[in-house]
Amino acid sequence: MTESRPAVDMEKLVSLCRRRGFIFPSSEIYGGLSSCWDYGPLGVELKRNIKQAWWRAVVQQRDDMVGLDASILMHPQVWQASGHVEGFSDPLVECKSCHKRWRSDELEGDKCPDCGGELTEPKLFNLMFKTFIGPVEDEASVVYLRPETAQGMFVNFENVLNTTRKRLPFGIAQIGKSFRNEVTTGNFIFRCREFEQMEIEFFVKPGTDKQWFDYWVEERLNWYVSLGIKKENLKLREHTKEELAHYARECYDINYLYPMGWAEMEGIANRGDFDLVEHAKSSGKGLSYYDEESKEHIVPYIIEPSAGVDRTALALLCDAYDEDVADGESRVLLHLHPSIAPIKVAILPLSRKETLTPLSQEVYAELRQHWMTSFDEAQSIGRRYRRQDEIGTPFCVTVDFESLEDKQVTIRERDSLRQIRVPIESLKATLQAKLDGEDLFVLPDGGKIWKEGK
Ligand code: ATP
């Protein structure tokens, strides 16, 4: 497999995201907050599109999956039973001179990498954020901001089973915020203290878990490819016995070749019956499933594909980034898949002349009923095309003076730079077909579909 490291370094990408309104540092006017980020007008669309594509693939298009939106704050016993209070920690050392803290398992020598000072003995540092529920701040009122969405699905297993009457195998899917007081931070949105996860807990009969584990590894890898991520930038990594989490029987990471190197974008684990057994013990509820075939109560095994919205967004941006020359001028472009691109269509009147305004506005008003669109009439048409290329808009629609006469407009494609002229009447249908990946345009009578060039 040849490695094609993304054409962008992190600094360039951070700058593009900042400049164009994808991602800003959190509370920037106060100097930012370490490892917290705000998604701007384009970033929020990008994230929504990722979550929508995931939900469509894992919930909407399947008949063995249902959704859930559990609360972020959960009963403190959840985190006792899950092992997080006891074991969700990193070993930390502190420099005796500059007081900087480091993860001891990530250090190469035994000195502070910043100032060379002496380090303290490692101490375990729990990554969960603690807060208090109600007005009294005492140990009895401690709650945690969830460090993963998974537990919401385990504790609702019985509720979902009873209300949906699903039979095994079936899954629960959830998208939501998680919080970890990470020790090592950096690499932009790769490691945040507040981030979003897209998690599936897939319940299966013991004995079929290996087969379902393999199925989900392949399914999830293919999902990234379907969003346009280059295969050579994706790699599976199996966890060694030593690094397997306490609950896992088998685990694979889907790694992406980020600018800083290969790193985890999604983890898929076979959790066995650990979670349901522990929550049953801790809550006193019998979390099991009555199997009609064997006439027995069984505790299902769980396969967990756990993905991060932010790490997916970062991979998509890195993978889409490109620089080339168009019409004799260099341009930056994002080859984002149309389903992921924040803006699907930009409407660009050829000039700012008043005669073009009414028709351009009419086209804009019609198209924004269907997709996220943008209207831009400032500066030369070339510069406007490049502005759209840089944010990954797949199609621009140009309204020119001829449009007033022949009621036709030009569609310009971001990647091929191809331009076709279509009647306004069939513009929506043509764009729809193109956004769906078809290389054609539709004539106004609605019936005829024309391939380009014919
Ligand atoms: P890492 O080893 O990189 O810290 P992890 O193995 O702790 O990650 P998991 O607990 O498996 O991560 O979480 C599942 C997914 O949630 C990850 O694959 C990642 O996409 C996302 N995720 C986890 N921690 C963070 C974080 N701090 N910032 C952004 N995304 C995260």
Coordinates of N, CA and C and ligand atoms in Angstrom, one line a residue, residues 88 103 148 180 182 189-193 195-197 199 247 264-267 306-311, ligand 1:
F88 N -10.4 4.9 34.7 CA -10.3 5.8 33.5 C -9.3 6.9 33.8
R103 N 2.2 12.9 30.4 CA 1.7 11.5 30.5 C 3.0 10.7 30.5
E148 N -18.0 9.2 27.6 CA -18.4 8.4 26.4 C -20.0 8.3 26.4
R180 N -13.6 14.7 28.2 CA -12.5 14.1 28.9 C -11.5 15.2 29.2
E182 N -8.4 15.6 29.1 CA -7.3 15.0 28.5 C -6.0 15.6 29.0
I189 N -8.4 19.7 16.3 CA -9.6 19.1 16.8 C -9.5 17.5 17.0
F190 N -8.2 17.0 16.8 CA -8.0 15.6 17.0 C -8.3 15.2 18.5
R191 N -7.7 15.9 19.4 CA -7.9 15.6 20.8 C -8.5 16.8 21.5
C192 N -9.8 16.8 21.8 CA -10.5 17.9 22.4 C -10.9 17.5 23.8
R193 N -11.2 18.5 24.7 CA -11.7 18.1 26.0 C -13.2 17.9 26.0
F195 N -16.0 16.9 23.0 CA -16.1 16.4 21.6 C -17.4 15.6 21.4
E196 N -17.6 15.2 20.2 CA -18.9 14.5 19.9 C -18.6 13.1 19.4
Q197 N -19.3 12.2 19.9 CA -19.1 10.8 19.5 C -20.4 10.3 18.7
E199 N -21.8 6.6 18.4 CA -21.6 5.2 18.9 C -22.7 4.3 18.7
Y247 N -12.6 -4.3 29.5 CA -13.9 -4.9 29.1 C -13.8 -5.6 27.7
E264 N -5.9 7.1 15.6 CA -7.3 6.5 15.7 C -8.4 7.5 15.3
M265 N -9.3 7.0 14.4 CA -10.5 7.8 14.1 C -11.7 7.1 14.7
E266 N -11.7 5.8 14.7 CA -12.8 5.0 15.3 C -12.2 3.8 15.9
G267 N -12.9 3.3 17.0 CA -12.5 2.1 17.6 C -13.7 1.1 17.6
S306 N -17.3 2.7 17.8 CA -17.3 4.1 18.4 C -16.5 5.1 17.6
A307 N -17.2 6.0 17.0 CA -16.5 7.0 16.1 C -16.6 8.4 16.7
G308 N -15.7 9.2 16.2 CA -15.7 10.6 16.7 C -16.1 11.5 15.6
V309 N -17.0 12.5 15.9 CA -17.4 13.4 14.8 C -16.2 14.3 14.4
D310 N -15.5 14.8 15.5 CA -14.4 15.8 15.2 C -13.3 15.1 14.5
R311 N -12.9 13.9 14.9 CA -11.8 13.3 14.1 C -12.2 12.9 12.7
Ligands
ATP1 P1 -7.2 7.9 22.2 O1 -6.4 6.7 22.4 O2 -6.8 8.7 20.9 O3 -7.3 8.9 23.3 P2 -9.4 6.4 22.8 O4 -9.0 5.1 22.4 O5 -9.4 6.9 24.2 O6 -8.7 7.5 21.9 P3 -12.2 5.8 22.5 O7 -12.4 5.8 24.0 O8 -12.1 4.5 21.8 O9 -10.9 6.7 22.2 O10 -13.3 6.7 21.9 C1 -13.9 6.4 20.7 C2 -13.7 7.6 19.7 O11 -14.1 8.8 20.2 C3 -12.3 7.8 19.2 O12 -12.0 6.9 18.1 C4 -12.3 9.2 18.7 O13 -12.8 9.3 17.4 C5 -13.3 9.9 19.7 N1 -12.5 10.5 20.8 C6 -12.1 10.0 21.9 N2 -11.4 10.9 22.6 C7 -11.4 12.0 21.9 C8 -10.9 13.4 22.2 N3 -10.3 13.7 23.3 N4 -11.2 14.3 21.2 C9 -11.8 14.0 20.1 N5 -12.3 12.8 19.8 C10 -12.1 11.8 20.7

